[in-house]
XYZ file of N, CA and C in Angstrom:
309
model
N 140.403 118.620 114.666
C 140.291 118.180 113.295
C 139.475 119.190 112.515
N 139.897 119.406 111.352
C 139.169 120.307 110.467
C 138.484 119.488 109.387
N 137.419 120.038 108.872
C 136.716 119.333 107.796
C 137.494 119.510 106.495
N 137.344 118.573 105.576
C 138.080 118.679 104.312
C 137.603 119.896 103.531
N 138.522 120.499 102.839
C 138.167 121.679 102.053
C 137.355 121.272 100.829
N 136.717 122.244 100.234
C 135.898 121.947 99.060
C 136.761 121.524 97.876
N 138.045 121.865 97.899
C 138.938 121.452 96.825
C 139.170 119.949 96.874
N 139.211 119.382 98.084
C 139.461 117.959 98.232
C 138.204 117.116 97.997
N 137.048 117.745 98.002
C 135.804 117.004 97.818
C 135.589 116.747 96.329
N 135.655 115.484 95.931
C 135.539 115.136 94.514
C 134.175 114.569 94.165
N 133.167 114.829 94.975
C 131.852 114.263 94.703
C 131.255 114.784 93.399
N 131.523 116.019 93.060
C 130.998 116.559 91.799
C 131.579 115.847 90.598
N 132.874 115.633 90.620
C 133.538 114.926 89.517
C 133.125 113.457 89.500
N 133.040 112.867 90.681
C 132.628 111.470 90.773
C 131.197 111.298 90.290
N 130.334 112.234 90.641
C 128.946 112.171 90.186
C 128.877 112.267 88.664
N 129.708 113.117 88.085
C 129.731 113.263 86.629
C 130.195 111.972 85.958
N 131.214 111.355 86.499
C 131.740 110.113 85.919
C 130.734 108.973 86.075
N 130.117 108.869 87.234
C 129.164 107.784 87.466
C 127.832 108.026 86.761
N 127.552 109.262 86.389
C 126.306 109.555 85.688
C 126.317 109.024 84.261
N 127.483 108.876 83.678
C 127.562 108.449 82.276
C 126.918 107.077 82.057
N 127.311 106.025 82.799
C 126.645 104.741 82.543
C 125.174 104.755 82.933
N 124.817 105.492 83.980
C 123.409 105.545 84.368
C 122.568 106.228 83.299
N 123.069 107.308 82.751
C 122.311 108.022 81.718
C 122.227 107.187 80.439
N 123.310 106.549 80.040
C 123.279 105.725 78.828
C 122.324 104.534 78.974
N 122.370 103.872 80.118
C 121.459 102.743 80.340
C 120.008 103.207 80.438
N 119.793 104.379 81.023
C 118.438 104.924 81.100
C 117.914 105.247 79.705
N 118.764 105.826 78.867
C 118.350 106.105 77.488
C 118.011 104.825 76.731
N 118.786 103.783 76.950
C 118.469 102.494 76.323
C 117.128 101.963 76.808
N 116.895 102.029 78.110
C 115.628 101.536 78.664
C 114.448 102.317 78.091
N 114.585 103.632 78.002
C 113.497 104.459 77.479
C 113.277 104.185 75.995
N 114.340 104.033 75.221
C 114.194 103.748 73.784
C 113.523 102.401 73.537
N 113.938 101.389 74.273
C 113.309 100.083 74.092
C 111.859 100.088 74.572
N 111.576 100.832 75.626
C 110.195 100.950 76.094
C 109.341 101.658 75.045
N 109.890 102.708 74.465
C 109.182 103.419 73.408
C 108.921 102.500 72.222
N 109.910 101.705 71.854
C 109.738 100.762 70.743
C 108.642 99.753 71.056
N 108.598 99.288 72.291
C 107.560 98.328 72.673
C 106.175 98.959 72.607
N 106.099 100.254 72.878
C 104.797 100.921 72.857
C 104.315 101.241 71.450
N 105.228 101.457 70.511
C 104.774 101.842 69.163
C 104.569 100.647 68.239
N 105.037 99.472 68.625
C 104.815 98.287 67.797
C 103.387 97.811 68.018
N 102.652 97.697 66.938
C 101.270 97.211 67.010
C 101.127 96.009 66.085
N 100.349 95.052 66.524
C 100.133 93.872 65.694
C 98.932 94.106 64.784
N 98.938 93.420 63.672
C 97.837 93.523 62.719
C 96.682 92.606 63.099
N 96.959 91.670 63.947
C 95.937 90.734 64.388
C 96.544 89.686 65.291
N 95.724 88.746 65.706
C 96.224 87.708 66.607
C 97.208 86.772 65.904
N 97.234 86.790 64.579
C 98.127 85.933 63.802
C 99.508 86.545 63.594
N 99.697 87.797 63.982
C 100.940 88.530 63.706
C 102.007 88.198 64.761
N 102.634 87.042 64.579
C 103.637 86.574 65.541
C 104.897 87.439 65.546
N 105.246 88.008 64.395
C 106.443 88.843 64.328
C 106.293 90.105 65.185
N 105.125 90.707 65.171
C 104.903 91.902 65.996
C 104.962 91.547 67.476
N 104.361 90.427 67.853
C 104.409 90.007 69.257
C 105.832 89.668 69.688
N 106.611 89.097 68.781
C 108.015 88.814 69.097
C 108.797 90.116 69.260
N 108.513 91.114 68.434
C 109.171 92.411 68.558
C 108.807 93.113 69.853
N 107.537 93.039 70.229
C 107.097 93.632 71.494
C 107.789 92.944 72.661
N 107.835 91.625 72.618
C 108.475 90.873 73.697
C 109.951 91.206 73.802
N 110.632 91.253 72.681
C 112.063 91.578 72.686
C 112.312 92.987 73.221
N 111.531 93.954 72.752
C 111.706 95.329 73.221
C 111.425 95.433 74.725
N 110.424 94.734 75.202
C 110.102 94.760 76.631
C 111.216 94.122 77.457
N 111.712 93.000 77.004
C 112.790 92.326 77.740
C 114.044 93.185 77.788
N 114.381 93.824 76.673
C 115.563 94.687 76.650
C 115.363 95.933 77.522
N 114.153 96.488 77.541
C 113.879 97.642 78.403
C 113.964 97.250 79.878
N 113.423 96.108 80.216
C 113.480 95.633 81.601
C 114.923 95.332 81.995
N 115.681 94.743 81.080
C 117.083 94.457 81.358
C 117.907 95.717 81.559
N 117.688 96.737 80.731
C 118.422 97.999 80.886
C 118.029 98.703 82.175
N 116.740 98.666 82.519
C 116.299 99.270 83.777
C 116.880 98.520 84.971
N 116.942 97.212 84.875
C 117.568 96.421 85.937
C 119.051 96.708 86.069
N 119.705 96.952 84.943
C 121.130 97.290 84.986
C 121.346 98.642 85.659
N 120.443 99.590 85.419
C 120.549 100.890 86.090
C 120.442 100.716 87.595
N 119.464 99.933 88.022
C 119.309 99.698 89.459
C 120.511 98.935 89.996
N 121.016 97.983 89.233
C 122.198 97.229 89.665
C 123.424 98.111 89.830
N 123.626 99.036 88.888
C 124.748 99.967 89.012
C 124.537 100.886 90.206
N 123.303 101.328 90.400
C 123.029 102.227 91.518
C 123.244 101.540 92.857
N 123.046 100.240 92.927
C 123.208 99.520 94.191
C 124.658 99.397 94.637
N 125.600 99.688 93.761
C 126.995 99.683 94.175
C 127.213 100.780 95.221
N 127.922 100.473 96.301
C 128.069 101.459 97.381
C 128.706 102.778 96.942
N 129.657 102.737 96.045
C 130.305 103.980 95.613
C 129.346 104.864 94.826
N 128.417 104.256 94.111
C 127.445 105.032 93.347
C 126.356 105.559 94.272
N 125.878 104.708 95.167
C 124.826 105.110 96.092
C 125.246 106.263 96.983
N 126.543 106.323 97.279
C 127.047 107.355 98.181
C 126.880 108.745 97.590
N 127.017 108.886 96.283
C 126.993 110.218 95.676
C 125.761 110.496 94.826
N 124.949 109.476 94.533
C 123.798 109.679 93.666
C 122.535 109.168 94.350
N 121.479 109.942 94.252
C 120.219 109.583 94.888
C 119.347 108.707 94.001
N 118.189 108.341 94.554
C 117.239 107.515 93.813
C 116.705 108.218 92.574
N 116.759 109.535 92.568
C 116.246 110.280 91.421
C 116.921 109.910 90.114
N 118.150 109.460 90.193
C 118.870 109.053 88.986
C 118.304 107.759 88.407
N 117.670 106.940 89.219
C 117.126 105.675 88.732
C 115.649 105.776 88.370
N 115.017 106.866 88.735
C 113.576 107.020 88.526
C 113.102 106.798 87.099
N 113.646 107.498 86.114
C 113.157 107.304 84.743
C 113.346 105.872 84.228
N 114.443 105.249 84.585
C 114.670 103.868 84.134
C 113.684 102.912 84.798
N 113.428 103.105 86.071
C 112.482 102.236 86.777
C 111.076 102.413 86.209
N 110.686 103.654 85.928
C 109.367 103.909 85.352
C 109.244 103.252 83.981
N 110.260 103.373 83.152
C 110.192 102.731 81.834
C 110.196 101.211 81.960
N 110.896 100.672 82.952
C 110.857 99.233 83.189
C 109.472 98.756 83.606
N 108.805 99.529 84.445
C 107.443 99.178 84.866
C 106.480 99.262 83.686
N 106.639 100.291 82.863
C 105.789 100.405 81.661
C 106.034 99.231 80.732
N 107.288 98.807 80.595
C 107.603 97.663 79.734
C 106.981 96.381 80.291
N 106.976 96.212 81.595
C 106.337 95.033 82.189
C 104.847 95.047 81.902
N 104.224 96.208 82.047
C 102.783 96.315 81.770
C 102.505 96.032 80.304
N 103.321 96.551 79.404
C 103.145 96.302 77.970
C 103.343 94.830 77.640
N 104.326 94.212 78.272
C 104.571 92.797 78.051
C 103.369 91.968 78.496
N 102.835 92.287 79.662
C 101.682 91.542 80.160
C 100.444 91.782 79.310
N 100.305 92.996 78.774
C 99.149 93.292 77.915
C 99.274 92.601 76.561
N 100.503 92.396 76.073
C 100.697 91.777 74.759
C 100.571 90.263 74.818
N 100.798 89.689 75.978
C 100.737 88.222 76.046
C 99.387 87.704 76.470
């Protein structure tokens, strides 16, 4: 038996196709995390700011969870390493910390 030729190996193309949803979801997670970090309340009475922080944190955590969920699919895990999920997971952890600090 011979090993498959490099022409038959489609991991590069598959990685490119699977990177699109991971990169888009990671960008969403980072943007929502950034929004949660720049929203500041004027005081303890500022319920709208706290609601905005909570919403941004929940959306960042949800997008980071979606990245991990997509990565857990066997076809994605086969060609992409944990490094692809790193930025989304970090932004999700920052969003959790921000959420806990705001509440």
